[in-house]
Coordinates of C-alpha atoms in Angstrom, one line a residue:
M1271 CA 65.2 73.5 105.7
E1272 CA 67.8 75.1 107.2
S1273 CA 71.5 75.9 105.3
P1274 CA 74.0 74.5 108.1
R1275 CA 75.7 78.1 107.8
D1276 CA 73.2 79.2 111.3
E1277 CA 73.7 75.5 113.0
L1278 CA 76.4 76.6 114.8
D1279 CA 75.8 77.1 118.0
L1280 CA 78.7 78.7 120.5
D1281 CA 78.0 78.7 124.1
R1282 CA 78.0 82.5 125.5
S1283 CA 79.0 80.8 129.0
Q1284 CA 82.2 79.2 128.3
V1285 CA 83.2 82.0 125.8
N1286 CA 82.4 84.3 129.6
K1287 CA 84.9 81.5 131.7
A1288 CA 87.5 82.3 128.7
V1289 CA 87.3 85.4 128.4
Q1290 CA 87.4 86.0 132.3
A1291 CA 90.6 83.3 131.9
L1292 CA 92.4 85.2 129.8
Q1293 CA 92.3 88.8 131.5
A1294 CA 93.5 87.1 134.8
Y1295 CA 96.5 85.4 132.6
L1296 CA 96.8 89.0 132.0
K1297 CA 97.6 90.6 134.9
S1298 CA 99.0 88.8 136.4
S1299 CA 102.0 87.9 134.1
S1300 CA 102.0 92.1 133.5
S1301 CA 104.6 94.1 135.6
S1302 CA 101.7 96.4 135.6
Q1303 CA 98.0 96.9 134.9
K1304 CA 98.5 100.1 133.3
L1305 CA 101.2 99.3 130.9
F1306 CA 99.0 96.5 129.6
E1307 CA 96.1 99.3 129.3
N1308 CA 98.0 101.4 127.4
D1309 CA 99.5 98.7 124.4
G1310 CA 96.3 96.5 124.9
Q1311 CA 97.3 93.3 123.6
A1312 CA 95.4 91.7 121.4
I1313 CA 93.1 88.8 122.1
S1314 CA 92.8 86.4 118.2
L1315 CA 89.9 83.9 117.6
L1316 CA 92.2 80.8 116.3
L1317 CA 90.1 78.4 113.8
T1318 CA 90.7 75.0 113.2
Q1319 CA 88.7 73.7 110.0
W1320 CA 87.9 70.5 109.0
K1321 CA 88.8 70.2 105.4
I1322 CA 91.6 72.5 103.8
P1323 CA 89.3 74.9 101.8
R1324 CA 89.9 75.0 98.0
K1325 CA 90.0 79.2 97.9
E1326 CA 91.7 81.6 99.8
Q1327 CA 88.7 84.0 101.8
T1328 CA 88.8 87.5 102.8
I1329 CA 85.7 88.1 105.3
R1330 CA 85.8 91.5 106.9
I1331 CA 84.0 91.6 110.1
S1332 CA 82.1 94.2 111.3
L1333 CA 81.9 94.5 115.3
P1334 CA 79.7 96.0 118.3
H1335 CA 83.1 97.3 119.9
G1336 CA 85.9 99.0 118.2
L1337 CA 89.6 97.3 118.3
R1338 CA 91.1 100.7 118.2
T1339 CA 90.9 104.0 119.3
E1340 CA 89.9 107.9 117.4
S1341 CA 93.7 108.3 118.2
G1342 CA 94.7 104.9 117.1
D1343 CA 97.4 103.8 114.1
V1344 CA 95.9 103.9 110.6
C1345 CA 97.5 104.9 107.2
L1346 CA 95.5 105.7 104.3
F1347 CA 96.8 105.5 100.5
T1348 CA 95.3 108.0 98.1
R1349 CA 96.2 108.9 94.7
D1350 CA 98.5 111.8 93.5
E1351 CA 95.9 114.9 92.5
P1352 CA 96.6 116.5 88.7
K1353 CA 98.0 119.6 89.0
M1354 CA 98.9 119.3 93.0
T1355 CA 102.4 118.0 94.8
S1356 CA 103.0 115.1 97.6
E1357 CA 102.3 118.3 100.3
Q1358 CA 99.2 119.8 98.7
T1359 CA 97.5 116.1 98.3
V1360 CA 98.3 115.2 102.0
R1361 CA 96.2 118.5 102.8
F1362 CA 93.2 117.8 99.6
Y1363 CA 92.9 114.7 101.5
K1364 CA 92.6 115.6 104.8
K1365 CA 90.4 118.4 104.5
L1366 CA 88.2 116.3 103.0
L1367 CA 88.0 113.4 105.8
A1368 CA 87.1 116.3 107.7
E1369 CA 84.4 117.6 106.0
R1370 CA 82.3 113.7 105.4
G1371 CA 82.9 113.7 109.1
V1372 CA 85.6 110.9 109.9
K1373 CA 86.9 111.6 113.6
N1374 CA 90.4 109.1 114.0
A1375 CA 93.7 110.4 113.2
I1376 CA 94.1 109.1 110.3
E1377 CA 98.3 109.2 108.2
V1378 CA 97.9 110.5 103.9
I1379 CA 100.4 109.5 102.6
P1380 CA 99.4 109.9 98.3
F1381 CA 101.0 106.8 95.5
N1382 CA 104.4 109.1 94.2
M1383 CA 105.6 109.4 98.2
L1384 CA 105.6 106.0 98.2
K1385 CA 107.2 105.3 95.6
T1386 CA 110.0 107.8 96.2
E1387 CA 110.6 108.1 100.2
Y1388 CA 109.8 104.3 100.8
K1389 CA 111.0 103.1 98.1
P1390 CA 114.0 101.5 99.7
F1391 CA 114.0 98.3 102.1
E1392 CA 114.2 99.3 105.4
A1393 CA 111.9 102.3 104.6
K1394 CA 109.0 99.5 103.6
R1395 CA 109.6 97.8 107.4
R1396 CA 109.5 100.7 109.1
L1397 CA 106.2 101.6 107.5
L1398 CA 104.6 98.4 108.4
G1399 CA 106.2 98.5 111.7
N1400 CA 104.3 102.3 112.6
F1401 CA 100.4 101.4 111.0
D1402 CA 98.2 98.7 112.5
L1403 CA 95.7 99.3 110.4
F1404 CA 96.8 100.1 106.4
L1405 CA 93.6 102.0 104.0
S1406 CA 93.8 102.5 99.8
D1407 CA 91.7 104.5 97.3
A1408 CA 89.9 101.9 95.4
R1409 CA 91.4 103.6 92.4
I1410 CA 94.9 102.7 93.2
R1411 CA 94.2 99.5 94.9
R1412 CA 95.9 97.5 92.0
R1413 CA 98.5 99.2 91.7
L1414 CA 100.1 99.0 96.1
P1415 CA 101.4 95.5 95.6
S1416 CA 104.2 95.6 93.4
H1417 CA 105.6 99.0 95.5
I1418 CA 104.3 97.7 99.2
G1419 CA 106.4 94.3 99.2
K1420 CA 105.2 90.9 100.3
H1421 CA 105.7 91.7 104.1
F1422 CA 102.3 93.3 104.5
Y1423 CA 100.9 90.3 103.0
E1424 CA 102.7 87.6 104.9
R1425 CA 102.1 89.7 108.5
K1426 CA 98.2 90.4 107.8
K1427 CA 98.4 94.3 107.0
A1428 CA 97.2 93.8 103.2
P1429 CA 95.1 97.7 102.6
L1430 CA 91.9 97.3 102.6
S1431 CA 90.1 98.9 99.5
V1432 CA 88.2 102.4 100.4
D1433 CA 85.8 104.3 98.3
L1434 CA 86.5 108.0 98.6
E1435 CA 84.1 109.4 96.6
S1436 CA 81.4 107.5 98.2
K1437 CA 78.5 109.6 100.0
H1438 CA 78.6 108.0 103.3
L1439 CA 82.5 107.9 103.3
A1440 CA 82.7 108.4 107.0
R1441 CA 80.0 105.2 107.9
D1442 CA 82.5 103.3 105.6
M1443 CA 86.3 104.3 107.3
E1444 CA 84.5 103.8 110.7
R1445 CA 83.8 99.8 109.8
L1446 CA 86.4 99.6 108.6
I1447 CA 88.8 100.8 111.1
Q1448 CA 87.0 99.4 113.9
G1449 CA 86.0 96.1 112.1
T1450 CA 88.2 94.0 111.3
S1451 CA 88.6 90.8 108.8
L1452 CA 89.2 87.0 108.3
T1453 CA 91.8 85.9 106.2
V1454 CA 90.8 82.1 104.9
S1455 CA 94.4 80.7 103.3
N1456 CA 94.0 77.5 101.1
K1457 CA 97.0 76.4 102.2
G1458 CA 95.8 75.1 106.0
S1459 CA 92.8 74.6 108.0
C1460 CA 94.1 77.3 111.0
C1461 CA 93.1 80.5 110.5
M1462 CA 93.4 83.7 113.1
V1463 CA 91.2 86.8 113.0
R1464 CA 91.7 89.5 116.2
V1465 CA 88.1 90.2 118.0
A1466 CA 89.1 92.4 120.7
H1467 CA 91.8 93.5 123.1
S1468 CA 93.1 93.9 126.8
G1469 CA 91.8 97.4 127.6
M1470 CA 88.0 96.7 127.3
T1471 CA 85.9 94.4 129.4
A1472 CA 84.8 91.4 130.3
D1473 CA 81.1 91.5 128.4
E1474 CA 82.4 94.0 125.4
M1475 CA 85.0 91.4 124.4
V1476 CA 82.2 88.1 125.4
E1477 CA 79.4 90.4 122.4
N1478 CA 82.9 90.5 120.2
V1479 CA 83.3 87.3 120.1
M1480 CA 79.5 86.0 119.8
T1481 CA 79.1 88.5 116.3
A1482 CA 82.6 87.5 115.1
V1483 CA 81.8 83.7 115.3
S1484 CA 78.5 84.4 113.8
T1485 CA 79.4 86.3 110.6
I1486 CA 82.1 83.4 110.3
S1487 CA 79.6 81.0 110.1
A1488 CA 77.6 82.6 107.5
K1489 CA 79.8 84.2 105.5
L1490 CA 82.2 81.3 105.5
T1491 CA 82.0 79.6 101.4
M1492 CA 83.0 75.9 103.7
T1493 CA 80.0 76.2 105.3
G1494 CA 79.6 76.5 108.7
K1495 CA 80.3 73.0 110.1
N1496 CA 83.2 72.3 108.7
I1497 CA 85.0 74.6 112.2
K1498 CA 86.3 71.7 114.4
I1499 CA 87.8 73.8 117.2
I1500 CA 87.8 77.7 117.4
H1501 CA 90.1 78.9 120.3
L1502 CA 90.6 82.3 122.0
K1503 CA 93.9 83.1 123.4
S1504 CA 96.0 86.4 123.4
R1505 CA 99.8 87.0 122.1
T1506 CA 101.6 85.0 125.0
S1507 CA 98.7 82.6 126.4
V1508 CA 98.0 79.3 126.3
A1509 CA 95.3 78.8 123.2
L1510 CA 91.4 78.5 126.1
P1511 CA 88.5 76.4 123.4
I1512 CA 85.0 78.1 123.4
Y1513 CA 83.7 75.4 121.0
T1514 CA 84.2 71.7 120.0
S1515 CA 82.1 70.4 117.2
D1516 CA 80.4 66.9 116.9
L1517 CA 82.4 64.1 114.8
S1518 CA 78.7 64.3 113.3
H1519 CA 79.3 67.2 111.6
L1520 CA 81.6 65.4 109.1
P1521 CA 79.0 63.3 107.2
V1522 CA 77.6 66.6 106.5
V1523 CA 80.6 68.4 105.4
E1524 CA 81.5 65.1 103.0
E1525 CA 77.7 64.6 101.5
A1526 CA 77.9 69.4 100.5
R1527 CA 81.0 68.4 99.1
K1528 CA 79.9 65.2 97.2
Q1529 CA 77.0 67.9 95.7
A1530 CA 79.5 70.5 95.4
R1531 CA 81.4 68.0 92.4
S1532 CA 78.0 66.3 91.2
T1533 CA 76.7 69.7 89.9
K1534 CA 79.8 70.5 88.6
G1535 CA 80.2 67.3 87.1
A1536 CA 76.8 67.7 85.4
Q1537 CA 78.1 71.3 84.1
K1538 CA 81.3 70.3 82.3
R1539 CA 78.9 67.5 80.8
K1540 CA 76.9 69.7 79.5
R1541 CA 80.1 71.7 78.5
E1542 CA 81.8 69.1 76.6
S1543 CA 77.7 68.1 74.9
H1544 CA 77.6 71.2 73.0
N1545 CA 82.1 71.8 72.7
T1546 CA 80.7 67.8 71.1
E1547 CA 77.2 69.5 69.0
V1548 CA 79.8 72.2 67.7
S1549 CA 81.9 70.3 66.1
D1550 CA 80.0 68.2 65.1
L1551 CA 78.4 70.7 63.0
K1552 CA 81.7 72.3 61.7
T1553 CA 83.2 69.0 60.3
K1554 CA 79.8 68.4 58.5
E1555 CA 80.1 72.0 57.4
T1556 CA 83.7 71.7 56.3
E1557 CA 82.3 68.1 54.3
E1558 CA 80.0 70.2 52.2
E1559 CA 82.8 73.1 51.8
K1560 CA 85.0 69.9 50.2
D1561 CA 81.8 68.1 48.2
T1562 CA 80.7 71.8 46.3
E1563 CA 84.7 72.3 45.8
E1564 CA 85.0 68.9 43.5
E1565 CA 81.9 69.3 42.3
E1566 CA 83.2 72.7 40.5
I1567 CA 86.6 71.3 39.4
P1568 CA 85.3 69.9 35.7
Q1569 CA 83.7 72.2 34.7
L1570 CA 87.3 74.0 35.1
V1571 CA 89.6 72.3 33.6
P1572 CA 88.1 72.3 29.5
I1573 CA 88.7 76.1 29.8
E1574 CA 91.9 76.2 31.3
M1575 CA 93.8 73.7 29.2
P1576 CA 93.8 75.9 25.4
T1577 CA 95.6 78.5 27.8
K1578 CA 98.5 76.8 29.1
K1579 CA 98.9 74.9 25.2
P1580 CA 100.2 77.6 22.7
K1581 CA 101.8 79.2 26.2
Q1582 CA 104.3 76.4 25.7
E1583 CA 104.9 75.8 22.2
T1584 CA 106.4 79.5 22.5
K1585 CA 108.3 78.1 24.7
S1586 CA 110.0 75.5 22.2
K1587 CA 109.9 77.3 19.3
K1588 CA 112.2 80.1 21.0
G1589 CA 114.2 77.2 21.9
L1590 CA 114.7 76.3 18.7
K1591 CA 116.2 79.3 18.1
K1592 CA 118.7 79.9 20.0
V1593 CA 120.7 76.7 19.1
P1594 CA 122.2 78.1 15.0
K1595 CA 124.8 79.1 17.9
P1596 CA 127.0 76.0 17.8
A1597 CA 126.8 75.6 14.3
A1598 CA 129.7 79.2 13.4
A1599 CA 131.1 76.5 15.9
G1600 CA 131.3 73.5 13.7
K1601 CA 132.3 76.2 10.2
G1602 CA 134.9 77.4 12.9
L1603 CA 136.0 73.7 13.3
K1604 CA 136.0 73.1 9.1
K1605 CA 138.3 76.2 8.4
T1606 CA 141.6 75.5 10.4
V1607 CA 141.1 71.8 8.9
K1608 CA 141.1 73.4 5.9
D1609 CA 144.2 75.6 6.5
T1610 CA 146.1 72.5 8.2
K1611 CA 145.5 70.7 5.1
L1612 CA 147.0 73.3 2.9
T1613 CA 149.7 73.8 4.7
K1614 CA 150.5 70.4 4.7
K1615 CA 150.0 70.4 0.8
T1616 CA 152.8 73.2 0.1
P1617 CA 157.4 72.2 1.8
K1618 CA 159.8 74.3 2.6
V1619 CA 162.3 74.9 -0.1
T1620 CA 165.2 75.0 1.5
A1621 CA 168.9 76.2 0.0
R1622 CA 169.7 72.7 -0.1
D1623 CA 167.1 71.9 -2.1
L1624 CA 168.4 74.8 -4.8
K1625 CA 171.7 74.1 -5.1
R1626 CA 170.8 70.7 -6.3
K1627 CA 167.6 71.7 -8.8
A1628 CA 171.5 73.3 -10.1
K1629 CA 173.6 70.7 -10.3
N1630 CA 171.0 68.8 -12.2
K1631 CA 170.2 71.1 -14.9

């Protein structure tokens, strides 16, 4: 049984008609044909899907006819070589690209230069407008987003990763520079990819469109039948339809989604059953440990009891020894009482008493 990805049939004659109509529109709307030949106005594919994908996807497409000339605007972000200044690293990597056979004119920007010279917001916007394609060394790819800003990603100019230590560097660079990439967003059902420019011939445009559609339908995660309509358009023209799917594709897409959900549900059930088994084993182990602890407790109780009793006795004895302190205070009180009694028995002798005694004699 053939996979649903390979069943997307694109009519070549319909594509040829759309290309010829676009070329006629560009010639009529331009003030001079040379202007568009020099600028190379972009011609893009606009894809509309039946269902919005759950995850974002980036598809790299290699085209038979390149979108850029050898003097195209390409920028390469490289890492900082040890014991080298920024100018020396630029010379080092330009020499490396020439030795590996890369023919395109590439502007090299080391990572340290990017952090210092392109730190202001205006400098980043100028950098974004000066180049059409950005490449990055695979060794610093994860460090770039915090330094280049969100505008590179909003305008679909995120740097593409390149392995500069690869033996086939020229081939890899050629595929990235002359090819294109499609970003399938999970926020909407439409996505756009550049496949040609106005400086190409009609046959070159048609070949690029055919190869791009075939690679997209093969690499798309939601299968090729999820594509609803494909349009071909330039920057200012109307979107011309080159492919329209039938309504019979909807049940196929729904079946594929049901199968994916069923497989995910089965995987969840397996995980839940595995987790329940693990939890049951853990509970059994804890219960066994509790039983063993309960069995060991009565053997330890008689051994520890005699050691605790003498400690309590010693404490009580010490407490008894400290009691006589209030008795001493009581003795002092008795002495004071006796003294007061004595003082009451001995009255005071005054001068009048002495005179009376003398008269009586």
